[in-house]
Amino acid sequence: MLEAILLVGGKGTRLRPLTLTCAKPMIPTAGVPFLTHQLARAAAAGVEHVVLATSYRAETFSAHFGDGSQLGLRISYVTETEPLGTGGGIRNVAGLLESGPDDPVVIFNGDVLSGHDIGAQLALHREHDADVTLHLTEVDDPRAFGCVPLDDDGRVLEFLEKTPDPPTNRINAGCYVFRRSVIDAIPAGKVVSVERETFPGLLEAGAPVYGYVERAYWLDLGTPEAFVKGSRDLVLGTIASTALPGPVGERLVLEGAHVAADAQVTGGSTVGAGATVGAGAVVDGSVLLDGAVVEDGAVVRSSVVGAGAAVGRETVLDGVVVGEAARIGAHNELLAGARVWAGAELPEKAVRFSSDAS
Ligand code: GDD
Ligand code: MG
């Protein structure tokens, strides 16, 4: 029986205000909590038992996923009262694992959308009889990730977490296969970083740690820009997911939503349950959460509009995050990087950048 651990205890600070009331992996992404896509992929790879390592907003996970049977999984939950870090979180769930000491256990960061072949990663792990096998991908700017140089046989030479001058573009993609006994060897009951302590410690001890390199679709959804892109790519089918609640296409319109006949909803946008898009409005590459309102003539591009939030008539948003139940009045213009706090109210014509502003 194959088991997996999902690390979902982070606070998701870069995604505030969306993560004020909701854990990052529970934010609806292409119509379902993000984690659903990862759980569906784990199930498809043969995982039967998943342990969720929760901390921040822990209760929201079990309330939604229950025993996991709807996804064909058995899900157990463990909550850290104080966050124990990535390594501490992994160690803290060891008591619920049923695998034997030499069995492989798959571990996922809970905010990664990846199309890589988990079965091939497991096969490589077994082939090398490794202690740990990490999925590695390549990115243009590796500074925000764990940089992982390899030798010619694919053995990991170093693990350099968020280093300013990375020696390679090859990075830790946040999916590991661990030998179960290696999980048990992480010190219990204290804060441990798997990236800064466990991996460097294993390498120093000469343990067999290998990289499984695959450049499939890969995205860390930790920032608003990445979150919007991930949702868009799921709706458009750029990355496949069996958890998508509708057919792949230009838009995903959930139950009870209302889109005016002459509104344009494109670019992989999602219109949440009960949300409305008014006459002549444009919604492009965006996420409207449940009950959001986009009034007539408004333009929403590459943005997230929180649950129950309202975007006023003729208002333009581009690259913006609007928190839950916020109200943006008519004729505003908010551009890349702006965040409107949950419940905030912006009067009409309060913010405009265009030269033709009147
Ligand atoms: N249970 C638990 N407890 N989970 C945690 C904790 C904790 O204290 N802290 C973080 N996590 C979870 C987060 O919820 C997330 O799913 C995962 O661990 C990784 O944390 P992030 O905060 O998203 O880390 P990152 O994106 O900066 O870096 C990590 O991921 C990169 C790939 O996306 C590192 O593993 C990098 O090495 C890696 O390149
Ligand atoms: Mg992350």
mmCIF file of C-alpha atoms and ligand atoms in Angstrom:
data_model
loop_
_atom_site.group_PDB
_atom_site.id
_atom_site.type_symbol
_atom_site.label_atom_id
_atom_site.label_comp_id
_atom_site.label_asym_id
_atom_site.label_seq_id
_atom_site.Cartn_x
_atom_site.Cartn_y
_atom_site.Cartn_z
ATOM 1 C CA MET A 1 0.000 0.000 0.000
ATOM 2 C CA LEU A 2 1.407 3.397 -1.032
ATOM 3 C CA GLU A 3 1.187 6.281 1.443
ATOM 4 C CA ALA A 4 1.674 10.026 1.050
ATOM 5 C CA ILE A 5 2.098 13.028 3.315
ATOM 6 C CA LEU A 6 0.844 16.432 2.219
ATOM 7 C CA LEU A 7 2.404 19.470 3.869
ATOM 8 C CA VAL A 8 -0.381 22.010 4.184
ATOM 9 C CA GLY A 9 0.482 23.905 7.363
ATOM 10 C CA GLY A 10 1.912 27.126 5.902
ATOM 11 C CA LYS A 11 0.218 30.485 6.505
ATOM 12 C CA GLY A 12 0.239 31.511 2.843
ATOM 13 C CA THR A 13 1.236 35.084 3.737
ATOM 14 C CA ARG A 14 2.045 36.028 0.136
ATOM 15 C CA LEU A 15 -1.570 35.289 -0.791
ATOM 16 C CA ARG A 16 -3.172 37.605 1.742
ATOM 17 C CA PRO A 17 -5.950 38.682 1.999
ATOM 18 C CA LEU A 18 -7.220 35.436 0.409
ATOM 19 C CA THR A 19 -5.493 33.394 3.121
ATOM 20 C CA LEU A 20 -6.847 35.396 6.062
ATOM 21 C CA THR A 21 -9.837 33.095 6.406
ATOM 22 C CA CYS A 22 -8.747 30.166 4.283
ATOM 23 C CA ALA A 23 -5.620 27.999 4.202
ATOM 24 C CA LYS A 24 -3.698 28.370 0.936
ATOM 25 C CA PRO A 25 -4.402 24.811 -0.305
ATOM 26 C CA MET A 26 -8.144 25.359 0.290
ATOM 27 C CA ILE A 27 -8.509 28.392 -2.008
ATOM 28 C CA PRO A 28 -10.808 27.448 -4.886
ATOM 29 C CA THR A 29 -8.686 26.922 -7.987
ATOM 30 C CA ALA A 30 -10.592 26.136 -11.177
ATOM 31 C CA GLY A 31 -13.706 25.572 -9.087
ATOM 32 C CA VAL A 32 -12.446 23.278 -6.313
ATOM 33 C CA PRO A 33 -10.033 23.725 -3.379
ATOM 34 C CA PHE A 34 -6.520 23.612 -4.838
ATOM 35 C CA LEU A 35 -5.642 20.523 -2.814
ATOM 36 C CA THR A 36 -8.300 18.507 -4.672
ATOM 37 C CA HIS A 37 -6.175 18.601 -7.839
ATOM 38 C CA GLN A 38 -3.136 17.315 -5.917
ATOM 39 C CA LEU A 39 -5.122 14.605 -4.127
ATOM 40 C CA ALA A 40 -6.598 13.434 -7.443
ATOM 41 C CA ARG A 41 -3.094 13.200 -8.901
ATOM 42 C CA ALA A 42 -1.846 11.271 -5.879
ATOM 43 C CA ALA A 43 -4.756 8.822 -6.171
ATOM 44 C CA ALA A 44 -4.049 8.366 -9.893
ATOM 45 C CA ALA A 45 -0.415 7.531 -9.033
ATOM 46 C CA GLY A 46 -1.582 4.685 -6.792
ATOM 47 C CA VAL A 47 -1.538 6.432 -3.401
ATOM 48 C CA GLU A 48 -4.152 4.901 -1.097
ATOM 49 C CA HIS A 49 -3.565 6.575 2.264
ATOM 50 C CA VAL A 50 -2.814 10.303 2.657
ATOM 51 C CA VAL A 51 -1.861 12.054 5.870
ATOM 52 C CA LEU A 52 -2.452 15.802 5.850
ATOM 53 C CA ALA A 53 0.064 17.691 8.002
ATOM 54 C CA THR A 54 -2.013 20.722 8.944
ATOM 55 C CA SER A 55 -1.506 23.705 11.211
ATOM 56 C CA TYR A 56 -2.916 27.054 10.015
ATOM 57 C CA ARG A 57 -6.732 26.888 9.581
ATOM 58 C CA ALA A 58 -6.514 23.143 10.206
ATOM 59 C CA GLU A 59 -10.257 22.579 10.639
ATOM 60 C CA THR A 60 -11.092 23.607 7.063
ATOM 61 C CA PHE A 61 -9.369 20.546 5.570
ATOM 62 C CA SER A 62 -11.261 17.798 7.370
ATOM 63 C CA ALA A 63 -14.555 19.705 7.051
ATOM 64 C CA HIS A 64 -14.190 19.571 3.276
ATOM 65 C CA PHE A 65 -12.404 16.283 2.494
ATOM 66 C CA GLY A 66 -13.715 14.097 5.339
ATOM 67 C CA ASP A 67 -12.423 10.522 5.122
ATOM 68 C CA GLY A 68 -11.328 11.032 1.499
ATOM 69 C CA SER A 69 -13.559 8.297 0.084
ATOM 70 C CA GLN A 70 -15.021 10.636 -2.557
ATOM 71 C CA LEU A 71 -11.558 10.878 -4.058
ATOM 72 C CA GLY A 72 -10.907 7.160 -3.700
ATOM 73 C CA LEU A 73 -8.444 7.797 -0.859
ATOM 74 C CA ARG A 74 -8.210 7.284 2.869
ATOM 75 C CA ILE A 75 -7.273 10.631 4.436
ATOM 76 C CA SER A 76 -5.948 11.090 7.987
ATOM 77 C CA TYR A 77 -5.331 14.457 9.634
ATOM 78 C CA VAL A 78 -2.691 15.646 12.065
ATOM 79 C CA THR A 79 -2.617 19.189 13.434
ATOM 80 C CA GLU A 80 0.450 20.979 14.790
ATOM 81 C CA THR A 81 -0.591 23.346 17.555
ATOM 82 C CA GLU A 82 2.575 25.341 16.844
ATOM 83 C CA PRO A 83 3.887 25.066 13.272
ATOM 84 C CA LEU A 84 6.803 22.593 13.276
ATOM 85 C CA GLY A 85 8.260 23.558 9.904
ATOM 86 C CA THR A 86 8.421 21.266 6.890
ATOM 87 C CA GLY A 87 10.660 18.584 8.473
ATOM 88 C CA GLY A 88 8.916 18.787 11.859
ATOM 89 C CA GLY A 89 5.566 18.487 10.095
ATOM 90 C CA ILE A 90 6.689 15.342 8.272
ATOM 91 C CA ARG A 91 8.053 13.751 11.484
ATOM 92 C CA ASN A 92 4.928 14.691 13.403
ATOM 93 C CA VAL A 93 2.687 12.474 11.242
ATOM 94 C CA ALA A 94 5.003 9.428 11.298
ATOM 95 C CA GLY A 95 2.836 7.683 13.914
ATOM 96 C CA LEU A 96 -0.030 7.435 11.418
ATOM 97 C CA LEU A 97 1.990 5.803 8.659
ATOM 98 C CA GLU A 98 1.477 2.090 8.128
ATOM 99 C CA SER A 99 4.435 1.561 5.755
ATOM 100 C CA GLY A 100 7.375 -0.655 6.710
ATOM 101 C CA PRO A 101 10.839 0.800 7.453
ATOM 102 C CA ASP A 102 12.133 0.413 3.880
ATOM 103 C CA ASP A 103 8.895 1.293 2.063
ATOM 104 C CA PRO A 104 8.702 4.490 0.006
ATOM 105 C CA VAL A 105 6.470 7.331 1.260
ATOM 106 C CA VAL A 106 5.608 10.196 -1.107
ATOM 107 C CA ILE A 107 5.670 13.723 0.337
ATOM 108 C CA PHE A 108 4.134 16.752 -1.366
ATOM 109 C CA ASN A 109 4.349 20.461 -0.709
ATOM 110 C CA GLY A 110 0.695 21.490 -0.649
ATOM 111 C CA ASP A 111 0.932 24.400 -3.071
ATOM 112 C CA VAL A 112 2.476 22.849 -6.170
ATOM 113 C CA LEU A 113 0.698 22.054 -9.425
ATOM 114 C CA SER A 114 2.824 19.495 -11.228
ATOM 115 C CA GLY A 115 2.326 17.241 -14.213
ATOM 116 C CA HIS A 116 5.352 15.063 -13.469
ATOM 117 C CA ASP A 117 5.230 11.277 -13.472
ATOM 118 C CA ILE A 118 5.122 10.223 -9.799
ATOM 119 C CA GLY A 119 5.367 6.545 -10.816
ATOM 120 C CA ALA A 120 8.634 7.207 -12.663
ATOM 121 C CA GLN A 121 9.995 9.069 -9.626
ATOM 122 C CA LEU A 122 9.121 6.065 -7.428
ATOM 123 C CA ALA A 123 10.742 3.677 -9.914
ATOM 124 C CA LEU A 124 13.994 5.682 -9.872
ATOM 125 C CA HIS A 125 13.917 5.730 -6.050
ATOM 126 C CA ARG A 126 13.632 1.924 -5.966
ATOM 127 C CA GLU A 127 16.293 1.475 -8.639
ATOM 128 C CA HIS A 128 18.836 3.391 -6.527
ATOM 129 C CA ASP A 129 17.587 2.004 -3.208
ATOM 130 C CA ALA A 130 17.720 5.681 -2.194
ATOM 131 C CA ASP A 131 16.996 7.287 1.165
ATOM 132 C CA VAL A 132 15.317 10.232 -0.567
ATOM 133 C CA THR A 133 14.504 10.949 -4.226
ATOM 134 C CA LEU A 134 13.504 14.523 -5.020
ATOM 135 C CA HIS A 135 11.582 15.689 -8.047
ATOM 136 C CA LEU A 136 13.666 18.460 -9.630
ATOM 137 C CA THR A 137 12.649 20.916 -12.316
ATOM 138 C CA GLU A 138 14.294 23.935 -13.951
ATOM 139 C CA VAL A 139 13.236 27.563 -13.588
ATOM 140 C CA ASP A 140 14.604 30.823 -15.011
ATOM 141 C CA ASP A 141 15.193 32.359 -11.591
ATOM 142 C CA PRO A 142 16.095 29.718 -8.985
ATOM 143 C CA ARG A 143 16.762 32.156 -6.127
ATOM 144 C CA ALA A 144 13.322 31.724 -4.509
ATOM 145 C CA PHE A 145 13.635 27.922 -4.406
ATOM 146 C CA GLY A 146 15.867 25.118 -3.154
ATOM 147 C CA CYS A 147 18.765 24.799 -5.608
ATOM 148 C CA VAL A 148 19.908 21.184 -6.137
ATOM 149 C CA PRO A 149 23.131 20.414 -8.051
ATOM 150 C CA LEU A 150 23.613 16.756 -9.121
ATOM 151 C CA ASP A 151 26.579 14.611 -10.135
ATOM 152 C CA ASP A 152 26.602 12.701 -13.442
ATOM 153 C CA ASP A 153 24.731 9.758 -11.890
ATOM 154 C CA GLY A 154 21.899 11.976 -10.655
ATOM 155 C CA ARG A 155 23.075 11.896 -7.064
ATOM 156 C CA VAL A 156 22.437 15.098 -5.100
ATOM 157 C CA LEU A 157 25.646 16.984 -4.267
ATOM 158 C CA GLU A 158 24.209 19.878 -2.263
ATOM 159 C CA PHE A 159 20.882 21.352 -1.176
ATOM 160 C CA LEU A 160 20.956 25.142 -1.142
ATOM 161 C CA GLU A 161 17.664 26.652 0.068
ATOM 162 C CA LYS A 162 16.946 30.141 -1.307
ATOM 163 C CA THR A 163 20.523 31.007 -2.062
ATOM 164 C CA PRO A 164 21.325 34.412 -3.656
ATOM 165 C CA ASP A 165 23.809 32.986 -6.165
ATOM 166 C CA PRO A 166 22.506 29.541 -7.243
ATOM 167 C CA PRO A 167 25.031 27.359 -9.126
ATOM 168 C CA THR A 168 22.299 25.723 -11.276
ATOM 169 C CA ASN A 169 18.717 26.384 -12.449
ATOM 170 C CA ARG A 170 17.722 22.942 -11.242
ATOM 171 C CA ILE A 171 15.451 23.281 -8.223
ATOM 172 C CA ASN A 172 13.559 21.259 -5.679
ATOM 173 C CA ALA A 173 10.045 20.912 -7.114
ATOM 174 C CA GLY A 174 8.489 20.014 -3.744
ATOM 175 C CA CYS A 175 7.667 16.309 -4.218
ATOM 176 C CA TYR A 176 9.865 13.775 -2.427
ATOM 177 C CA VAL A 177 9.997 10.018 -2.030
ATOM 178 C CA PHE A 178 11.381 9.157 1.420
ATOM 179 C CA ARG A 179 12.414 5.785 2.789
ATOM 180 C CA ARG A 180 10.045 5.475 5.732
ATOM 181 C CA SER A 181 12.866 4.943 8.267
ATOM 182 C CA VAL A 182 14.377 8.291 7.218
ATOM 183 C CA ILE A 183 11.149 10.012 8.299
ATOM 184 C CA ASP A 184 11.366 8.304 11.711
ATOM 185 C CA ALA A 185 14.955 9.548 12.089
ATOM 186 C CA ILE A 186 13.933 13.245 11.965
ATOM 187 C CA PRO A 187 13.986 14.546 15.562
ATOM 188 C CA ALA A 188 10.466 14.612 17.036
ATOM 189 C CA GLY A 189 8.611 17.412 18.803
ATOM 190 C CA LYS A 190 10.680 20.324 17.522
ATOM 191 C CA VAL A 191 10.770 22.753 14.629
ATOM 192 C CA VAL A 192 12.781 21.272 11.748
ATOM 193 C CA SER A 193 13.210 22.491 8.168
ATOM 194 C CA VAL A 194 13.500 19.620 5.721
ATOM 195 C CA GLU A 195 15.234 22.000 3.290
ATOM 196 C CA ARG A 196 17.720 23.626 5.685
ATOM 197 C CA GLU A 197 18.360 20.749 8.111
ATOM 198 C CA THR A 198 17.201 17.294 6.968
ATOM 199 C CA PHE A 199 18.508 17.352 3.378
ATOM 200 C CA PRO A 200 21.890 18.972 4.186
ATOM 201 C CA GLY A 201 22.269 16.553 7.139
ATOM 202 C CA LEU A 202 21.615 13.478 4.985
ATOM 203 C CA LEU A 203 24.107 14.699 2.378
ATOM 204 C CA GLU A 204 26.756 15.364 4.982
ATOM 205 C CA ALA A 205 26.296 11.816 6.292
ATOM 206 C CA GLY A 206 26.792 10.440 2.760
ATOM 207 C CA ALA A 207 23.239 9.085 2.495
ATOM 208 C CA PRO A 208 21.973 8.115 -0.982
ATOM 209 C CA VAL A 209 19.862 11.117 -2.065
ATOM 210 C CA TYR A 210 18.915 11.290 -5.762
ATOM 211 C CA GLY A 211 17.258 13.752 -8.104
ATOM 212 C CA TYR A 212 14.456 12.754 -10.462
ATOM 213 C CA VAL A 213 14.594 15.419 -13.161
ATOM 214 C CA GLU A 214 11.445 16.038 -15.160
ATOM 215 C CA ARG A 215 10.450 19.292 -16.791
ATOM 216 C CA ALA A 216 6.717 18.676 -17.016
ATOM 217 C CA TYR A 217 4.209 21.450 -16.256
ATOM 218 C CA TRP A 218 5.193 22.844 -12.867
ATOM 219 C CA LEU A 219 4.028 25.810 -10.806
ATOM 220 C CA ASP A 220 4.300 26.878 -7.158
ATOM 221 C CA LEU A 221 1.043 28.725 -6.459
ATOM 222 C CA GLY A 222 2.461 30.782 -3.592
ATOM 223 C CA THR A 223 1.943 34.253 -5.118
ATOM 224 C CA PRO A 224 -1.218 35.909 -6.500
ATOM 225 C CA GLU A 225 0.219 35.953 -10.047
ATOM 226 C CA ALA A 226 1.046 32.248 -9.867
ATOM 227 C CA PHE A 227 -2.305 31.416 -8.295
ATOM 228 C CA VAL A 228 -4.210 33.104 -11.129
ATOM 229 C CA LYS A 229 -1.994 31.407 -13.709
ATOM 230 C CA GLY A 230 -2.509 27.974 -12.131
ATOM 231 C CA SER A 231 -6.278 28.369 -12.104
ATOM 232 C CA ARG A 232 -6.269 29.595 -15.704
ATOM 233 C CA ASP A 233 -4.047 26.717 -16.880
ATOM 234 C CA LEU A 234 -6.357 24.174 -15.230
ATOM 235 C CA VAL A 235 -9.468 25.647 -16.878
ATOM 236 C CA LEU A 236 -7.763 25.874 -20.285
ATOM 237 C CA GLY A 237 -6.448 22.318 -19.937
ATOM 238 C CA THR A 238 -2.774 23.336 -20.165
ATOM 239 C CA ILE A 239 -2.375 21.075 -17.126
ATOM 240 C CA ALA A 240 -4.842 18.205 -16.916
ATOM 241 C CA SER A 241 -6.810 17.488 -13.745
ATOM 242 C CA THR A 242 -9.489 14.890 -13.174
ATOM 243 C CA ALA A 243 -10.829 17.113 -10.355
ATOM 244 C CA LEU A 244 -11.985 19.863 -12.748
ATOM 245 C CA PRO A 245 -15.748 20.316 -12.140
ATOM 246 C CA GLY A 246 -16.565 20.971 -15.813
ATOM 247 C CA PRO A 247 -15.203 20.595 -19.332
ATOM 248 C CA VAL A 248 -11.886 22.216 -20.283
ATOM 249 C CA GLY A 249 -12.342 25.500 -22.174
ATOM 250 C CA GLU A 250 -12.152 29.293 -22.232
ATOM 251 C CA ARG A 251 -14.214 29.560 -19.059
ATOM 252 C CA LEU A 252 -15.566 27.550 -16.170
ATOM 253 C CA VAL A 253 -18.932 28.804 -14.959
ATOM 254 C CA LEU A 254 -20.105 27.138 -11.761
ATOM 255 C CA GLU A 255 -23.621 26.344 -10.665
ATOM 256 C CA GLY A 256 -25.930 29.260 -9.967
ATOM 257 C CA ALA A 257 -23.598 31.803 -11.588
ATOM 258 C CA HIS A 258 -25.068 34.323 -13.998
ATOM 259 C CA VAL A 259 -23.148 35.769 -16.934
ATOM 260 C CA ALA A 260 -24.883 38.465 -19.044
ATOM 261 C CA ALA A 261 -25.344 37.487 -22.690
ATOM 262 C CA ASP A 262 -23.006 40.202 -23.981
ATOM 263 C CA ALA A 263 -20.336 39.833 -21.282
ATOM 264 C CA GLN A 264 -17.008 38.319 -22.326
ATOM 265 C CA VAL A 265 -15.561 35.659 -20.034
ATOM 266 C CA THR A 266 -12.341 34.306 -21.511
ATOM 267 C CA GLY A 267 -8.767 33.160 -20.987
ATOM 268 C CA GLY A 268 -9.504 30.313 -18.577
ATOM 269 C CA SER A 269 -11.532 32.439 -16.141
ATOM 270 C CA THR A 270 -13.633 30.845 -13.431
ATOM 271 C CA VAL A 271 -16.994 32.299 -12.390
ATOM 272 C CA GLY A 272 -17.795 30.928 -8.932
ATOM 273 C CA ALA A 273 -21.123 29.557 -7.719
ATOM 274 C CA GLY A 274 -23.726 32.294 -7.481
ATOM 275 C CA ALA A 275 -21.371 34.927 -8.917
ATOM 276 C CA THR A 276 -22.655 37.430 -11.491
ATOM 277 C CA VAL A 277 -21.057 39.156 -14.465
ATOM 278 C CA GLY A 278 -23.009 42.167 -15.734
ATOM 279 C CA ALA A 279 -23.806 43.448 -19.220
ATOM 280 C CA GLY A 280 -20.807 44.321 -21.363
ATOM 281 C CA ALA A 281 -18.337 43.325 -18.657
ATOM 282 C CA VAL A 282 -15.029 41.637 -19.529
ATOM 283 C CA VAL A 283 -13.493 38.922 -17.337
ATOM 284 C CA ASP A 284 -10.225 37.610 -18.720
ATOM 285 C CA GLY A 285 -7.811 35.103 -17.152
ATOM 286 C CA SER A 286 -9.327 35.714 -13.725
ATOM 287 C CA VAL A 287 -10.921 33.968 -10.775
ATOM 288 C CA LEU A 288 -14.266 35.149 -9.415
ATOM 289 C CA LEU A 289 -14.950 33.328 -6.178
ATOM 290 C CA ASP A 290 -18.433 32.320 -5.031
ATOM 291 C CA GLY A 291 -20.989 35.113 -4.945
ATOM 292 C CA ALA A 292 -18.643 37.730 -6.428
ATOM 293 C CA VAL A 293 -20.291 40.499 -8.471
ATOM 294 C CA VAL A 294 -18.788 42.179 -11.526
ATOM 295 C CA GLU A 295 -21.099 45.018 -12.505
ATOM 296 C CA ASP A 296 -21.962 46.252 -16.009
ATOM 297 C CA GLY A 297 -19.048 47.396 -18.142
ATOM 298 C CA ALA A 298 -16.362 46.471 -15.606
ATOM 299 C CA VAL A 299 -13.103 44.898 -16.820
ATOM 300 C CA VAL A 300 -11.342 42.256 -14.696
ATOM 301 C CA ARG A 301 -8.068 40.877 -16.031
ATOM 302 C CA SER A 302 -5.574 38.486 -14.358
ATOM 303 C CA SER A 303 -7.211 39.148 -10.990
ATOM 304 C CA VAL A 304 -8.882 37.330 -8.123
ATOM 305 C CA VAL A 305 -12.192 38.675 -6.807
ATOM 306 C CA GLY A 306 -12.910 37.205 -3.377
ATOM 307 C CA ALA A 307 -16.124 35.557 -2.252
ATOM 308 C CA GLY A 308 -19.027 37.990 -2.103
ATOM 309 C CA ALA A 309 -16.873 40.933 -3.216
ATOM 310 C CA ALA A 310 -18.219 43.483 -5.701
ATOM 311 C CA VAL A 311 -16.537 45.308 -8.576
ATOM 312 C CA GLY A 312 -18.478 48.450 -9.551
ATOM 313 C CA ARG A 313 -19.643 49.617 -12.975
ATOM 314 C CA GLU A 314 -16.902 50.476 -15.501
ATOM 315 C CA THR A 315 -14.183 49.713 -12.944
ATOM 316 C CA VAL A 316 -10.973 48.215 -14.342
ATOM 317 C CA LEU A 317 -8.842 45.676 -12.428
ATOM 318 C CA ASP A 318 -5.626 44.236 -13.824
ATOM 319 C CA GLY A 319 -3.443 41.965 -11.683
ATOM 320 C CA VAL A 320 -5.385 42.724 -8.498
ATOM 321 C CA VAL A 321 -6.472 40.652 -5.489
ATOM 322 C CA VAL A 322 -9.789 41.684 -3.955
ATOM 323 C CA GLY A 323 -10.489 40.234 -0.513
ATOM 324 C CA GLU A 324 -13.700 38.602 0.609
ATOM 325 C CA ALA A 325 -16.790 40.879 0.733
ATOM 326 C CA ALA A 326 -14.827 43.988 -0.306
ATOM 327 C CA ARG A 327 -16.733 46.577 -2.346
ATOM 328 C CA ILE A 328 -15.079 48.579 -5.069
ATOM 329 C CA GLY A 329 -17.230 51.444 -6.320
ATOM 330 C CA ALA A 330 -17.822 52.394 -9.958
ATOM 331 C CA HIS A 331 -15.222 53.999 -12.236
ATOM 332 C CA ASN A 332 -12.080 52.957 -10.377
ATOM 333 C CA GLU A 333 -8.902 51.647 -11.953
ATOM 334 C CA LEU A 334 -6.591 49.365 -10.002
ATOM 335 C CA LEU A 335 -3.446 47.952 -11.550
ATOM 336 C CA ALA A 336 -0.872 45.204 -11.054
ATOM 337 C CA GLY A 337 -0.059 44.326 -7.486
ATOM 338 C CA ALA A 338 -2.947 46.190 -5.829
ATOM 339 C CA ARG A 339 -4.683 44.338 -3.012
ATOM 340 C CA VAL A 340 -8.013 45.320 -1.572
ATOM 341 C CA TRP A 341 -8.406 44.039 1.972
ATOM 342 C CA ALA A 342 -11.323 41.803 2.955
ATOM 343 C CA GLY A 343 -14.394 43.878 3.735
ATOM 344 C CA ALA A 344 -12.796 47.133 2.526
ATOM 345 C CA GLU A 345 -14.923 49.722 0.711
ATOM 346 C CA LEU A 346 -13.572 51.899 -2.051
ATOM 347 C CA PRO A 347 -15.875 54.768 -3.079
ATOM 348 C CA GLU A 348 -16.529 55.425 -6.744
ATOM 349 C CA LYS A 349 -13.870 57.260 -8.758
ATOM 350 C CA ALA A 350 -11.409 56.984 -5.835
ATOM 351 C CA VAL A 351 -8.477 55.549 -7.797
ATOM 352 C CA ARG A 352 -7.687 56.194 -11.465
ATOM 353 C CA PHE A 353 -4.470 55.999 -13.436
ATOM 354 C CA SER A 354 -5.519 56.616 -17.054
ATOM 355 C CA SER A 355 -4.544 59.900 -18.668
ATOM 356 C CA ASP A 356 -8.137 60.336 -19.821
ATOM 357 C CA ALA A 357 -9.433 60.185 -16.230
ATOM 358 C CA SER A 358 -12.315 62.517 -15.649
HETATM 359 N N1 GDD B 1 2.606 21.106 8.374
HETATM 360 C C1 GDD B 1 3.353 22.158 8.079
HETATM 361 N N2 GDD B 1 3.963 22.846 9.097
HETATM 362 N N3 GDD B 1 3.463 22.530 6.783
HETATM 363 C C2 GDD B 1 4.222 23.620 6.510
HETATM 364 C C3 GDD B 1 4.869 24.379 7.513
HETATM 365 C C4 GDD B 1 4.723 23.954 8.882
HETATM 366 O O1 GDD B 1 5.241 24.551 9.831
HETATM 367 N N4 GDD B 1 5.533 25.398 6.910
HETATM 368 C C5 GDD B 1 5.302 25.270 5.582
HETATM 369 N N5 GDD B 1 4.498 24.212 5.338
HETATM 370 C C6 GDD B 1 4.014 23.725 4.036
HETATM 371 C C7 GDD B 1 3.327 24.816 3.223
HETATM 372 O O2 GDD B 1 1.934 24.790 3.471
HETATM 373 C C8 GDD B 1 3.647 24.384 1.796
HETATM 374 O O3 GDD B 1 2.708 23.451 1.293
HETATM 375 C C9 GDD B 1 4.987 23.661 1.922
HETATM 376 O O4 GDD B 1 5.150 23.341 3.300
HETATM 377 C C10 GDD B 1 6.169 24.506 1.448
HETATM 378 O O5 GDD B 1 6.125 25.760 2.104
HETATM 379 P P1 GDD B 1 6.210 27.139 1.283
HETATM 380 O O6 GDD B 1 6.099 28.228 2.269
HETATM 381 O O7 GDD B 1 5.282 27.118 0.129
HETATM 382 O O8 GDD B 1 7.731 27.074 0.798
HETATM 383 P P2 GDD B 1 8.401 27.712 -0.499
HETATM 384 O O9 GDD B 1 7.476 27.675 -1.660
HETATM 385 O O10 GDD B 1 8.956 29.037 -0.131
HETATM 386 O O11 GDD B 1 9.647 26.707 -0.747
HETATM 387 C C11 GDD B 1 9.476 25.298 -0.781
HETATM 388 O O12 GDD B 1 8.907 24.883 -2.016
HETATM 389 C C12 GDD B 1 9.731 25.134 -3.193
HETATM 390 C C13 GDD B 1 8.996 24.563 -4.403
HETATM 391 O O13 GDD B 1 7.753 25.137 -4.551
HETATM 392 C C14 GDD B 1 10.836 24.633 -0.561
HETATM 393 O O14 GDD B 1 10.612 23.248 -0.396
HETATM 394 C C15 GDD B 1 11.779 24.903 -1.747
HETATM 395 O O15 GDD B 1 12.982 24.158 -1.585
HETATM 396 C C16 GDD B 1 11.113 24.467 -3.048
HETATM 397 O O16 GDD B 1 11.967 24.813 -4.158
HETATM 398 MG MG MG B 2 5.487 27.280 -1.959
#
